[in-house]
CSV table of C-alpha atoms in Angstrom, one decimal:
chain,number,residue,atom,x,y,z
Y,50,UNK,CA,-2.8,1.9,-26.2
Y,51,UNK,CA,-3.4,4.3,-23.2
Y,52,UNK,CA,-5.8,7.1,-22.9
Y,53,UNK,CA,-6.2,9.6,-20.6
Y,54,UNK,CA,-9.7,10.7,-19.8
Y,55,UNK,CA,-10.5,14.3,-18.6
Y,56,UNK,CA,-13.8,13.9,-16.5
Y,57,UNK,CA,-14.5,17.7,-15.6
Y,58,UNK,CA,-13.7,21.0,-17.1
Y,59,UNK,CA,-10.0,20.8,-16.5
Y,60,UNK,CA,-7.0,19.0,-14.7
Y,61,UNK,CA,-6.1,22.4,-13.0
Y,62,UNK,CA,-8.3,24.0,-10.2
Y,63,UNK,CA,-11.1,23.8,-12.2
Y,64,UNK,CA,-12.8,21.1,-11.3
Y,65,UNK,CA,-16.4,20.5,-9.9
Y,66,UNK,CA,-17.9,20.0,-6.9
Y,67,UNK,CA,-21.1,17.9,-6.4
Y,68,UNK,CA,-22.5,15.4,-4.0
Y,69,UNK,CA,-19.9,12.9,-3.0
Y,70,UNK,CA,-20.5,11.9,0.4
Y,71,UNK,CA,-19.8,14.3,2.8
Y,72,UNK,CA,-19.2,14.2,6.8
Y,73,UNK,CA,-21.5,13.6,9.2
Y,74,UNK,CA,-22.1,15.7,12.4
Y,75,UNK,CA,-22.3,12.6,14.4
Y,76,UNK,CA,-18.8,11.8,12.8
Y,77,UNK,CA,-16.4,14.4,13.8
Y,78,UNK,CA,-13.2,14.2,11.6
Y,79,UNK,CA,-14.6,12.6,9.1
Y,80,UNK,CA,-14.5,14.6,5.7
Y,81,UNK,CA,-16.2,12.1,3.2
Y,82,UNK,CA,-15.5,9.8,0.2
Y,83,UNK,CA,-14.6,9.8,-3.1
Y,84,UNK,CA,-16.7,7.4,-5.2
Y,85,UNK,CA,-15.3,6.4,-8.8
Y,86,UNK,CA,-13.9,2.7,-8.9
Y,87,UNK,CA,-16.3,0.0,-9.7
Y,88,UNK,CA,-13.9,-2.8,-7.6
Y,89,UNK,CA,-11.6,-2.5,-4.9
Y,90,UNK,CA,-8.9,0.1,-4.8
Y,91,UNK,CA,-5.2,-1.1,-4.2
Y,92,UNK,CA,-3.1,1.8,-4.1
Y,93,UNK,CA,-2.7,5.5,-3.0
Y,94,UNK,CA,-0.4,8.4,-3.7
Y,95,UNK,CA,-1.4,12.2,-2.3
Y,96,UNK,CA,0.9,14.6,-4.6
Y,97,UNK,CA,2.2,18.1,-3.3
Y,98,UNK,CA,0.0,19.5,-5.7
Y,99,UNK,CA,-3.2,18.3,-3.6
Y,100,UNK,CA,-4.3,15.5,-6.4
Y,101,UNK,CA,-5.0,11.7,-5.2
Y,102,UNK,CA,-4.3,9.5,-7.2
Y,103,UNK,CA,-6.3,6.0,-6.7
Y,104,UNK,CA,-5.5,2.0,-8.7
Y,105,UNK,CA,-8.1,-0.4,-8.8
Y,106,UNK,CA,-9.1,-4.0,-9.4
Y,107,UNK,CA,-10.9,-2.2,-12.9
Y,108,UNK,CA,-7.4,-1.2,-14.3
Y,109,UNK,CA,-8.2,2.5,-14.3
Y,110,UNK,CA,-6.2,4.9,-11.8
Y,111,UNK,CA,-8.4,8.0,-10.9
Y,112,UNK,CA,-7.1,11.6,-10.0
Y,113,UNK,CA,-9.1,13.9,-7.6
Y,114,UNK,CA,-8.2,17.6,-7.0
Y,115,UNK,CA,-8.2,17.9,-3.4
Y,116,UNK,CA,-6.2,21.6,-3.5
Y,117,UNK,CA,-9.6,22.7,-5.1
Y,118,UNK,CA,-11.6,21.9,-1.9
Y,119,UNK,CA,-9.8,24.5,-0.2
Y,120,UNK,CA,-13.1,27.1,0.1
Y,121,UNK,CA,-15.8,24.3,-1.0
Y,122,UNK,CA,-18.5,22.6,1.4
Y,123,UNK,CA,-18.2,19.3,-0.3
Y,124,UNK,CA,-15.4,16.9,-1.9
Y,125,UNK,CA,-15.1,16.4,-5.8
Y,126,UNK,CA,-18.3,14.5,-7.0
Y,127,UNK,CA,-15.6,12.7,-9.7
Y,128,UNK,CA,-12.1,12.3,-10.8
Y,129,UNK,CA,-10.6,15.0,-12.9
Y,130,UNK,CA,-8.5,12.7,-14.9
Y,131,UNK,CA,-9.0,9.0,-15.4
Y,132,UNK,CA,-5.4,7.1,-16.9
Y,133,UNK,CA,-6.5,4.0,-18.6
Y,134,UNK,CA,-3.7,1.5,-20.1
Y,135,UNK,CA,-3.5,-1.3,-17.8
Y,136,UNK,CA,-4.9,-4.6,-18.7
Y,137,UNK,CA,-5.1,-5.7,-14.9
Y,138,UNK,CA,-5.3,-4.4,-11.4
Y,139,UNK,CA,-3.5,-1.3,-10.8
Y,140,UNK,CA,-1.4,-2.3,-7.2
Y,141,UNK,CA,1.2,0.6,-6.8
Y,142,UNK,CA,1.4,4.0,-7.3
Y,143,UNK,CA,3.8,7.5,-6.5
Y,144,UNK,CA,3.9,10.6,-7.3
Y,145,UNK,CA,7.1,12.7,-9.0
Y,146,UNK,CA,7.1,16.0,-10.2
Y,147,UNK,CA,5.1,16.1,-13.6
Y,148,UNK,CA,4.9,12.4,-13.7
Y,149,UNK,CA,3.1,9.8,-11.8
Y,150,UNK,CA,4.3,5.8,-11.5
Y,151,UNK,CA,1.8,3.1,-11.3
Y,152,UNK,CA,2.7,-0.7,-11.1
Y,153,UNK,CA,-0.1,-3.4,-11.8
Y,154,UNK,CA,-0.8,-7.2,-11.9
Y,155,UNK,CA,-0.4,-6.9,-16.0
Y,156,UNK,CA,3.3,-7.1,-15.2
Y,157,UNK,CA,4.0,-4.0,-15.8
Y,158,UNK,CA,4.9,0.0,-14.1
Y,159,UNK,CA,3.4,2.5,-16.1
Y,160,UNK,CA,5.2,6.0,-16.3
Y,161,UNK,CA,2.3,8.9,-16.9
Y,162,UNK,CA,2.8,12.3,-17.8
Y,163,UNK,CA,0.8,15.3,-15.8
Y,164,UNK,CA,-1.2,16.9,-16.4
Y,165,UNK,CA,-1.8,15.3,-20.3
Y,166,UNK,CA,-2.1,11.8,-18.9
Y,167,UNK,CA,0.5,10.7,-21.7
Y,168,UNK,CA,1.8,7.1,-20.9
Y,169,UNK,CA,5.5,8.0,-21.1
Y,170,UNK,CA,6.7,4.9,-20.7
Y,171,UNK,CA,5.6,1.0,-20.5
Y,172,UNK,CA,8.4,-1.0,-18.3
Y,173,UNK,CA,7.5,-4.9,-18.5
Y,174,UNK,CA,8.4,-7.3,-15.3
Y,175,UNK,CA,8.5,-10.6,-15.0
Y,176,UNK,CA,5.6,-10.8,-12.5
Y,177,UNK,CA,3.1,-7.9,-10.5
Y,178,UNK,CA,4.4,-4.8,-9.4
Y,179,UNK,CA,3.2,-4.8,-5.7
Y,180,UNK,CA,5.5,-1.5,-4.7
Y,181,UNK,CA,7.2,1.6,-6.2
Y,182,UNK,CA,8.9,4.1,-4.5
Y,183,UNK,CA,10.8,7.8,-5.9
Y,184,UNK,CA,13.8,8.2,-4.7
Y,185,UNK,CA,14.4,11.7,-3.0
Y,186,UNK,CA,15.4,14.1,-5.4
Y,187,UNK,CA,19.0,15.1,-3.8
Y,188,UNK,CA,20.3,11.6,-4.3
Y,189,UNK,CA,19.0,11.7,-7.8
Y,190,UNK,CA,19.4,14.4,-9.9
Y,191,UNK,CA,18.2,13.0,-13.1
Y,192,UNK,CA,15.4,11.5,-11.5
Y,193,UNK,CA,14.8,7.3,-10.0
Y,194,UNK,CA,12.2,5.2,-9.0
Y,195,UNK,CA,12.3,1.6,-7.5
Y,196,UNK,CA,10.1,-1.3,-8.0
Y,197,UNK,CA,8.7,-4.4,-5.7
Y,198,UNK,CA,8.1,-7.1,-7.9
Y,199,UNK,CA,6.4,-10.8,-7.1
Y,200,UNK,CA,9.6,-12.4,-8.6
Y,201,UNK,CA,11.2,-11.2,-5.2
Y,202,UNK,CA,13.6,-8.6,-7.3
Y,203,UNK,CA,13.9,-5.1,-6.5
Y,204,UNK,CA,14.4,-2.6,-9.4
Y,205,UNK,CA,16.0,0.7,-9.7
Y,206,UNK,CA,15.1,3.0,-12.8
Y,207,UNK,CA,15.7,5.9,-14.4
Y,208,UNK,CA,13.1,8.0,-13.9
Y,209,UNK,CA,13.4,10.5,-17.7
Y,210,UNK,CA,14.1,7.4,-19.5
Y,211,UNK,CA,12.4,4.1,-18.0
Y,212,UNK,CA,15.9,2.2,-18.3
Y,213,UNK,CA,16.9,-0.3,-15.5
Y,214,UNK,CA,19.8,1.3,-13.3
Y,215,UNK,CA,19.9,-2.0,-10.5
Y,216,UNK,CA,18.2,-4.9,-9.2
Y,217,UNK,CA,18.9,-6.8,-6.1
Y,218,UNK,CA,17.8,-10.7,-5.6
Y,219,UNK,CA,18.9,-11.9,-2.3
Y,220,UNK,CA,15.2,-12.1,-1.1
Y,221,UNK,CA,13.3,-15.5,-1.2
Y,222,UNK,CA,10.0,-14.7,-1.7
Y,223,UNK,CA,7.8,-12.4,-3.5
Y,224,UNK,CA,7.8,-8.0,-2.7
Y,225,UNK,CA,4.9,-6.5,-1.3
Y,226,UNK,CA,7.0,-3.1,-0.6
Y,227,UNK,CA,9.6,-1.0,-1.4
Y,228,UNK,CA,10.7,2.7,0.3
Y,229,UNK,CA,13.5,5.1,0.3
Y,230,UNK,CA,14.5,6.8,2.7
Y,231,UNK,CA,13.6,10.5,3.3
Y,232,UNK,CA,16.9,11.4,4.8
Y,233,UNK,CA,19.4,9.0,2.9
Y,234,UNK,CA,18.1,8.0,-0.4
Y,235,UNK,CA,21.3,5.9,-0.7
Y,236,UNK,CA,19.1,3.0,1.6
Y,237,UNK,CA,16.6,1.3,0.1
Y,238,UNK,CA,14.3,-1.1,2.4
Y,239,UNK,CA,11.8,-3.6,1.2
Y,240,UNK,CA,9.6,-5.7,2.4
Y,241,UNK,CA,8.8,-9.6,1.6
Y,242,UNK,CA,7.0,-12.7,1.9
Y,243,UNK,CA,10.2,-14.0,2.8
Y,244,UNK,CA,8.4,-13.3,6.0
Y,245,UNK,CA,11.9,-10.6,6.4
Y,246,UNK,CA,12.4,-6.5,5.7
Y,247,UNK,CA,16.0,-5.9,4.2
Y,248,UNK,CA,17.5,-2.6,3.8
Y,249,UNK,CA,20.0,-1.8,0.9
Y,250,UNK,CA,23.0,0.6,0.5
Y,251,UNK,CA,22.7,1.7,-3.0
Y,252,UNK,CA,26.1,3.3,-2.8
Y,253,UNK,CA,27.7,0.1,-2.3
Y,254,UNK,CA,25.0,-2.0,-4.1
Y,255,UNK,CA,25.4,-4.0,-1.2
Y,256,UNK,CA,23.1,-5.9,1.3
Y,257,UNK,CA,23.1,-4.4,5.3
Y,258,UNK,CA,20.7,-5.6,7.6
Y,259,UNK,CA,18.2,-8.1,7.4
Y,260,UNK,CA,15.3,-6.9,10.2
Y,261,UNK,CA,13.7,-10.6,11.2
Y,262,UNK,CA,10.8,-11.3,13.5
Y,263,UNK,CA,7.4,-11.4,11.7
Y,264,UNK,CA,6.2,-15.1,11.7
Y,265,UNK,CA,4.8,-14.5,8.2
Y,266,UNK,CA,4.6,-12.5,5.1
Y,267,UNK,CA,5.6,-8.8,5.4
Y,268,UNK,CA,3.2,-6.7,3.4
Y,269,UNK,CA,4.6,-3.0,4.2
Y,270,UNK,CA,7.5,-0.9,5.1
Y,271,UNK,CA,7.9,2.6,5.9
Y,272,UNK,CA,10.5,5.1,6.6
Y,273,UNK,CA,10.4,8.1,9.5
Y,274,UNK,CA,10.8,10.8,7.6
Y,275,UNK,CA,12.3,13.2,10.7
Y,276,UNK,CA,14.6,10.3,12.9
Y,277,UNK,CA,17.0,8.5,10.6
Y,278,UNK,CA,17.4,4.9,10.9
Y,279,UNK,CA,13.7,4.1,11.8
Y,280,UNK,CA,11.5,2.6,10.0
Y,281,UNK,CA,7.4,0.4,10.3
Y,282,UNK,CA,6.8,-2.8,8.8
Y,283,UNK,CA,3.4,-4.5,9.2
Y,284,UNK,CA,2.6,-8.0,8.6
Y,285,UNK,CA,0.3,-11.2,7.8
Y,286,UNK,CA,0.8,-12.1,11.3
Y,287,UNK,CA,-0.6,-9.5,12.3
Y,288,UNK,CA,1.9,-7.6,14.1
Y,289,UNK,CA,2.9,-3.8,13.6
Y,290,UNK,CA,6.5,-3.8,14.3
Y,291,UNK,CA,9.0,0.0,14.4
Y,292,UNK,CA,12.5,-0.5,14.3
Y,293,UNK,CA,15.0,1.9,15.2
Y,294,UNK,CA,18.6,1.1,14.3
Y,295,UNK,CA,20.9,2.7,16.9
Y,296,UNK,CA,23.6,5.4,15.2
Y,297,UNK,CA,26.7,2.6,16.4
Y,298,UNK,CA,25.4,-0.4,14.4
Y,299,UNK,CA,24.6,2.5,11.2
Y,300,UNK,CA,28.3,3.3,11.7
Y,301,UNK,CA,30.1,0.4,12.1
Y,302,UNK,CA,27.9,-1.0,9.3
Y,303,UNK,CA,28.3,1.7,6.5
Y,304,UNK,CA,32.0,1.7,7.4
Y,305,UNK,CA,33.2,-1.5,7.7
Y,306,UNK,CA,30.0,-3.7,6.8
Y,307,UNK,CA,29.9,-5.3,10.4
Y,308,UNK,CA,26.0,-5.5,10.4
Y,309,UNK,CA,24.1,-6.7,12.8
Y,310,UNK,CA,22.1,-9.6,11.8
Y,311,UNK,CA,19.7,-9.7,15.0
Y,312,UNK,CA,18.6,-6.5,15.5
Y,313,UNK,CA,15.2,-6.3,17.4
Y,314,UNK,CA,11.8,-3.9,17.1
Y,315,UNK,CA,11.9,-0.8,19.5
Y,316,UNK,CA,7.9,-1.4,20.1
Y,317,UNK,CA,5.7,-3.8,18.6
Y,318,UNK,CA,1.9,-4.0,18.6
Y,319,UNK,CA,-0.9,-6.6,18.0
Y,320,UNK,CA,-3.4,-6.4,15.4
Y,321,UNK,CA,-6.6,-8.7,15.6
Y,322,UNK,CA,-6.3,-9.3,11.6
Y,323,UNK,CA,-4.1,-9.0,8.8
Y,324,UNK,CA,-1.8,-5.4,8.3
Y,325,UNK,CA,-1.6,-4.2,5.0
Y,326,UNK,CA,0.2,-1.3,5.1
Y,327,UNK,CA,1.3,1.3,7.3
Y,328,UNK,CA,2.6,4.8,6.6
Y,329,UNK,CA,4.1,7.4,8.7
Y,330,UNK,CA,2.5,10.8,9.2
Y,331,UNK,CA,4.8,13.7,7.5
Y,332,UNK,CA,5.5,15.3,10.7
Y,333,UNK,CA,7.1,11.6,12.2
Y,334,UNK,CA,5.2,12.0,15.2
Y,335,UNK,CA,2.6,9.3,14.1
Y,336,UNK,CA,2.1,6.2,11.8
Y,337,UNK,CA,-0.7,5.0,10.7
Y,338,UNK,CA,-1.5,0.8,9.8
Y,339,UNK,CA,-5.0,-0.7,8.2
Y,340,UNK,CA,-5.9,-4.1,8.9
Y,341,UNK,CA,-8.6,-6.4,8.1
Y,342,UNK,CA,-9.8,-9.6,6.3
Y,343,UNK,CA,-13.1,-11.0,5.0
Y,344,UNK,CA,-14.6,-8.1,6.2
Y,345,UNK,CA,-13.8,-8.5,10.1
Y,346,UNK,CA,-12.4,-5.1,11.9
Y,347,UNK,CA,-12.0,-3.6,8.7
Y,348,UNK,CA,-9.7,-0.7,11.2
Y,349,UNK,CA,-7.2,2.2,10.5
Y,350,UNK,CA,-5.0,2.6,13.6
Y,351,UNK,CA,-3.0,5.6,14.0
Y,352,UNK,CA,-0.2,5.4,16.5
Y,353,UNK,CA,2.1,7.9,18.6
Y,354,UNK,CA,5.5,7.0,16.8
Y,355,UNK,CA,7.7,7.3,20.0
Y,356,UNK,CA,5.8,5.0,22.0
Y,357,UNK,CA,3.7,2.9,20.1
Y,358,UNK,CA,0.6,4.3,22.1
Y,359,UNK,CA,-2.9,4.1,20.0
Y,360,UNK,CA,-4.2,7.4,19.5
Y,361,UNK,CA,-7.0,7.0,17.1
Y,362,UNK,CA,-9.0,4.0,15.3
Y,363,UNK,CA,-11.0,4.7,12.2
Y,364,UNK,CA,-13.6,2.0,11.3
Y,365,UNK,CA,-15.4,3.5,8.7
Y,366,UNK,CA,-14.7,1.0,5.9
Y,367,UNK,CA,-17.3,-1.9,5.6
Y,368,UNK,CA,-14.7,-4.1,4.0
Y,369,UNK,CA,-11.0,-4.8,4.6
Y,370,UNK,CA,-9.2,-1.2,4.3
Y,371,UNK,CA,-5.7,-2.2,2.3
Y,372,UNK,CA,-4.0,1.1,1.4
Y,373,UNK,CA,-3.6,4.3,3.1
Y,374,UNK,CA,-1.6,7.3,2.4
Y,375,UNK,CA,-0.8,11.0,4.4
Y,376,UNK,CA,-1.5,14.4,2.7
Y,377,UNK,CA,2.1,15.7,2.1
Y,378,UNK,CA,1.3,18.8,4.1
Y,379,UNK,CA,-0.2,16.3,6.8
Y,380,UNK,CA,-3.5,17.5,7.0
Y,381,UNK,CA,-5.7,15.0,5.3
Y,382,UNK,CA,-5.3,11.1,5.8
Y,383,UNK,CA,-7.6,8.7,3.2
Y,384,UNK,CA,-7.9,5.3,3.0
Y,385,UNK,CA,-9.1,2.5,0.3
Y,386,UNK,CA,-10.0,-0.7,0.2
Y,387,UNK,CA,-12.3,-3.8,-0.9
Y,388,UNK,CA,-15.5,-1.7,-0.2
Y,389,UNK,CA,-14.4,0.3,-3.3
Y,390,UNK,CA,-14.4,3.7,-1.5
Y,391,UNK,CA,-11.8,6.5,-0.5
Y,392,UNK,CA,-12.3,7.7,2.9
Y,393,UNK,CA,-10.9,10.8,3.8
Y,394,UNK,CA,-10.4,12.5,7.4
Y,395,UNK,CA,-9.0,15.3,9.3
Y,396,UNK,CA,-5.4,13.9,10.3
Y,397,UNK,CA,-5.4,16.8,13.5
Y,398,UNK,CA,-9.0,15.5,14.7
Y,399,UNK,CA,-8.4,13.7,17.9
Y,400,UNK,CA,-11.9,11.5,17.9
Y,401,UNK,CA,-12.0,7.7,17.0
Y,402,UNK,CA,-14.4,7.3,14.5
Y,403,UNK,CA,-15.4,3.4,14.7
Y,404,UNK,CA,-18.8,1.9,13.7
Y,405,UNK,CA,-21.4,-0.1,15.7
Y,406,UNK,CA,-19.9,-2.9,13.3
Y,407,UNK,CA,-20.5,-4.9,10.4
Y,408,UNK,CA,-19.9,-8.3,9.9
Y,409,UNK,CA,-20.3,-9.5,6.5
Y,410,UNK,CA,-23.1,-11.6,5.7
Y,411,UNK,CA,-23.2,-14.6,3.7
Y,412,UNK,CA,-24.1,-13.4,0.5
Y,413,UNK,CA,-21.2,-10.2,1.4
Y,414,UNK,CA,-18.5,-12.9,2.1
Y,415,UNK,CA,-19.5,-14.6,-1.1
Y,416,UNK,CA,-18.9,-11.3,-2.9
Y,417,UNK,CA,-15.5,-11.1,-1.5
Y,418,UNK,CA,-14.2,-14.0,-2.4
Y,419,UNK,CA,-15.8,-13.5,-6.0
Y,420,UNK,CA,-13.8,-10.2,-6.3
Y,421,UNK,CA,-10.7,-11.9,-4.9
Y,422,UNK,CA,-10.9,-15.0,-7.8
Y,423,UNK,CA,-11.9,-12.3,-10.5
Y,424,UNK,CA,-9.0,-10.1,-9.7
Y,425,UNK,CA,-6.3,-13.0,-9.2
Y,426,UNK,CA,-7.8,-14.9,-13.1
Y,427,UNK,CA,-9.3,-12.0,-14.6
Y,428,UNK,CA,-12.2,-13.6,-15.2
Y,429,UNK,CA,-15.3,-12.6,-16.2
Y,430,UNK,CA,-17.6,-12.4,-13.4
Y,431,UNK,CA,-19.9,-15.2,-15.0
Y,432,UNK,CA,-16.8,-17.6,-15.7
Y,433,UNK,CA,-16.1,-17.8,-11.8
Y,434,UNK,CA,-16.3,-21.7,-10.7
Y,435,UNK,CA,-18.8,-21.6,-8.1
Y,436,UNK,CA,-16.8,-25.1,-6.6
Y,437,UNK,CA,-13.6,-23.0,-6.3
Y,438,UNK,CA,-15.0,-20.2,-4.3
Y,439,UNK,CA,-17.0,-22.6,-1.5
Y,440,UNK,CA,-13.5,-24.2,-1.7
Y,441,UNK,CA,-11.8,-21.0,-1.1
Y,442,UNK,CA,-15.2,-19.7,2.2
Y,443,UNK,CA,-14.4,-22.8,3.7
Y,444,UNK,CA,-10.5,-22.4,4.0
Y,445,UNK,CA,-10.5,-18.6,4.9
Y,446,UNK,CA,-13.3,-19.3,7.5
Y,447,UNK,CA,-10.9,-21.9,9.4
Y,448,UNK,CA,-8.3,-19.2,9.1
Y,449,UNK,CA,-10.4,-16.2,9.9
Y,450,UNK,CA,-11.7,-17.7,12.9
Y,451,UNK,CA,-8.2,-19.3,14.3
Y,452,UNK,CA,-6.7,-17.3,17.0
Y,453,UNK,CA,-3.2,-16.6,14.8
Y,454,UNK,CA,-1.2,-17.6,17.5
Y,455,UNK,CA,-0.3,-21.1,16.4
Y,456,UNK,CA,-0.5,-21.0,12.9
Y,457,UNK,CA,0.6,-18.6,9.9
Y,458,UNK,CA,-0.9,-18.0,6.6
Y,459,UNK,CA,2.2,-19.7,4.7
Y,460,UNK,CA,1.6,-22.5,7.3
Y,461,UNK,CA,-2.0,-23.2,6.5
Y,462,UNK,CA,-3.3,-26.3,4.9
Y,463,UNK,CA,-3.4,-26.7,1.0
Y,464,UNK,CA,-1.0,-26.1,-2.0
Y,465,UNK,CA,-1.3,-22.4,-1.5
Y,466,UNK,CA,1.0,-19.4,-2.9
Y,467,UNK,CA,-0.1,-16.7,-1.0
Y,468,UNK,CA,-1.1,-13.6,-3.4
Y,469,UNK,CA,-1.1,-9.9,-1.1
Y,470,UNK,CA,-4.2,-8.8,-3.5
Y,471,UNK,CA,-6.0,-11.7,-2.0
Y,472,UNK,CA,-5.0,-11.4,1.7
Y,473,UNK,CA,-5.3,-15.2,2.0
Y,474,UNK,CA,-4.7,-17.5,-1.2
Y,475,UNK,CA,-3.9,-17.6,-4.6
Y,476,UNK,CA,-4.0,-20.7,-7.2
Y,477,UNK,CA,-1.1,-20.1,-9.5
């Protein structure tokens, strides 16, 4: 049974203001954070509306009314609405029109109704929901979403009804991510541990290109939403990758299916830990990535999308950042992570906004892992085997210290199935 919670006065622009967190003057760009998970946060969606919607390792997704900060000093103190329902960590969510999609480690993708908070519908999947994606609304009148499921199967649904429309299964490993694109909804890209991106012509139902390269798995993908045929996939090894498919190959491929099968990156860049996601700016003209791991270079990097130069690094985040998500209207960027905080800046502001740095301690690290084996069991946090996670610090410290060059997460010693929650291991 789901409820929806209303936590101020009102889900429209009546809610509060009190004393979240707030910018700094030694922090230009830096417009403060939203405080209302008690574990780490998984998942993002901004909504044309102004409202964020944040998932968490505590099951609950939060809304905050950003469109009310518009002439107040200070960020909302707490969510308007909290949407309880899930029985695990809430790993995916996207916004519609009246209704918002949320996919979670209890198997599941959750359809809500706004602004009630009605659970609409319940859709179970054979493993967790790591992506969903709407498709864009002039492909699909009555409405569609997409899932990225563990199994390694994509999902199309009806968005009104919650029925299954499609599912493609030619991927070997489990899906981290799933987007359409902003400019043809009929392609469909998705991202795996498969260590591959494909992309998908839902017109056809058919298989295009597969985009190889990334030496491990591939935790994010991301459309331009103003050049079509480019796209940004980010990885476990580390490498932020944009591809650019030249207007030939789409031709010859749509027409006659004579795909390419080794197309290359148009720019590539190196990240010193693990990319989790990355996300391109409304405008096109940037795209943002987050990496981190154990608590090393927790970083937001925001690049120019034409030539892969950095333009800004956000290190504000005391623990590994692993979602990020662009204000539709492209002013506001936040971020979210294992520090259980969403940070919000000025996307216009042109300053870097890095810390003096914070490596965890040894207590801190111990407290990651913990969160990492709670979230993957869902245990309580006095049933954790203390043997398991000294196993688990002394595995991710030989990782965390190797250079990355030589060897890959999936690589690594041990009977591991890599989890993306975990951002090294999971025992399943």
């Amino acid at each position: 049974m789901s409820e929806a919670h209303l936590l101020a006065t009102g889900f429209d622009d009546q809610l509060g203001f009190g004393d979240a967190e707030g910018p700094t003057s030694t922090r230009p760009g830096f417009l403060g954070t939203l405080r209302g998970h008690g574990a780490a946060i998984y998942a993002l969606a901004i909504s044309e509306e102004g409202w964020l919607a944040s998932g968490a390792r505590d099951d609950q997704v939060n809304l905050w009314n950003l469109s009310a900060r518009a002439g107040a000093s200070t960020l909302p103190s707490r969510p308007g609405l909290r949407l309880e329902g899930h029985k695990a960590g809430v790993t995916a969510l996207a916004f519609a029109p009246k209704v918002l999609v949320s996919g979670s480690a209890d198997n599941t993708t959750r359809i809500w109704e706004l602004p009630s908070g009605r659970t609409l519908h319940v859709i179970a999947h054979p493993r967790t929901v790591f992506g969903v994606a709407i498709r864009p609304p002039e492909e699909s009148s009555d409405g569609e979403f997409a899932t990225a499921c563990w199994d390694g199967v994509v999902r199309t649904f009806d968005l009104r009804t919650g029925s299954e429309k499609a599912r493609f299964d030619l991927h070997q490993g489990g899906l981290y991510s799933v987007a359409y694109s902003p400019l043809d909804g009929s392609l469909l890209a998705t991202a795996s541990a498969d260590r591959t991106v494909r992309i998908w012509d839902l017109r056809r139902m058919e298989l295009l290109w597969t985009l190889r390269g990334h030496k491990d798995h591939v935790t994010s993908v991301d459309w331009s939403p103003t050049k079509p045929y480019t796209l940004a996939s980010g990885s476990w090894d580390r490498r932020f990758r944009l591809w650019e498919i030249p207007t030939q190959e789409v031709e010859g491929c749509r027409s006659a299916l004579a795909c390419s099968s080794s197309l290359a990156p148009k720019w590539m860049a190196r990240h010193p830990q693990l990319i989790w996601r990355v996300a391109f700016a409304p405008g096109g003209t940037q795209v943002a990535t987050c990496h981190g791991a154990v608590g090393q270079s927790p970083t937001v990097v925001i690049y120019d999308a034409a030539s892969g130069r950095v333009l800004r690094q956000l290190g504000r985040h005391k623990d590994t950042p692993l979602t990020i998500a662009w204000s539709p209207d492209g002013l506001y960027l936040a971020s979210a992570g294992m520090d259980r905080k969403v940070l919000l800046y000025d996307s216009q502001h042109p300053d870097d906004d890095v810390s003096r740095g914070d490596l965890d301690s040894d207590e801190e690290k111990a407290q990651w892992l913990e969160d990492l084996e709670d979230y993957r069991s869902g245990a309580r946090r006095d049933e954790i085997n203390a043997s398991l996670v000294a196993s688990l610090a002394e595995k991710v410290g030989r990782l965390a210290n190797s250079s990355g060059e030589n060897q890959t997460l999936a690589e690594s010693e041990g009977p591991w199935n890599p989890h993306p929650m975990s951002g090294w291991a999971a025992f399943h």
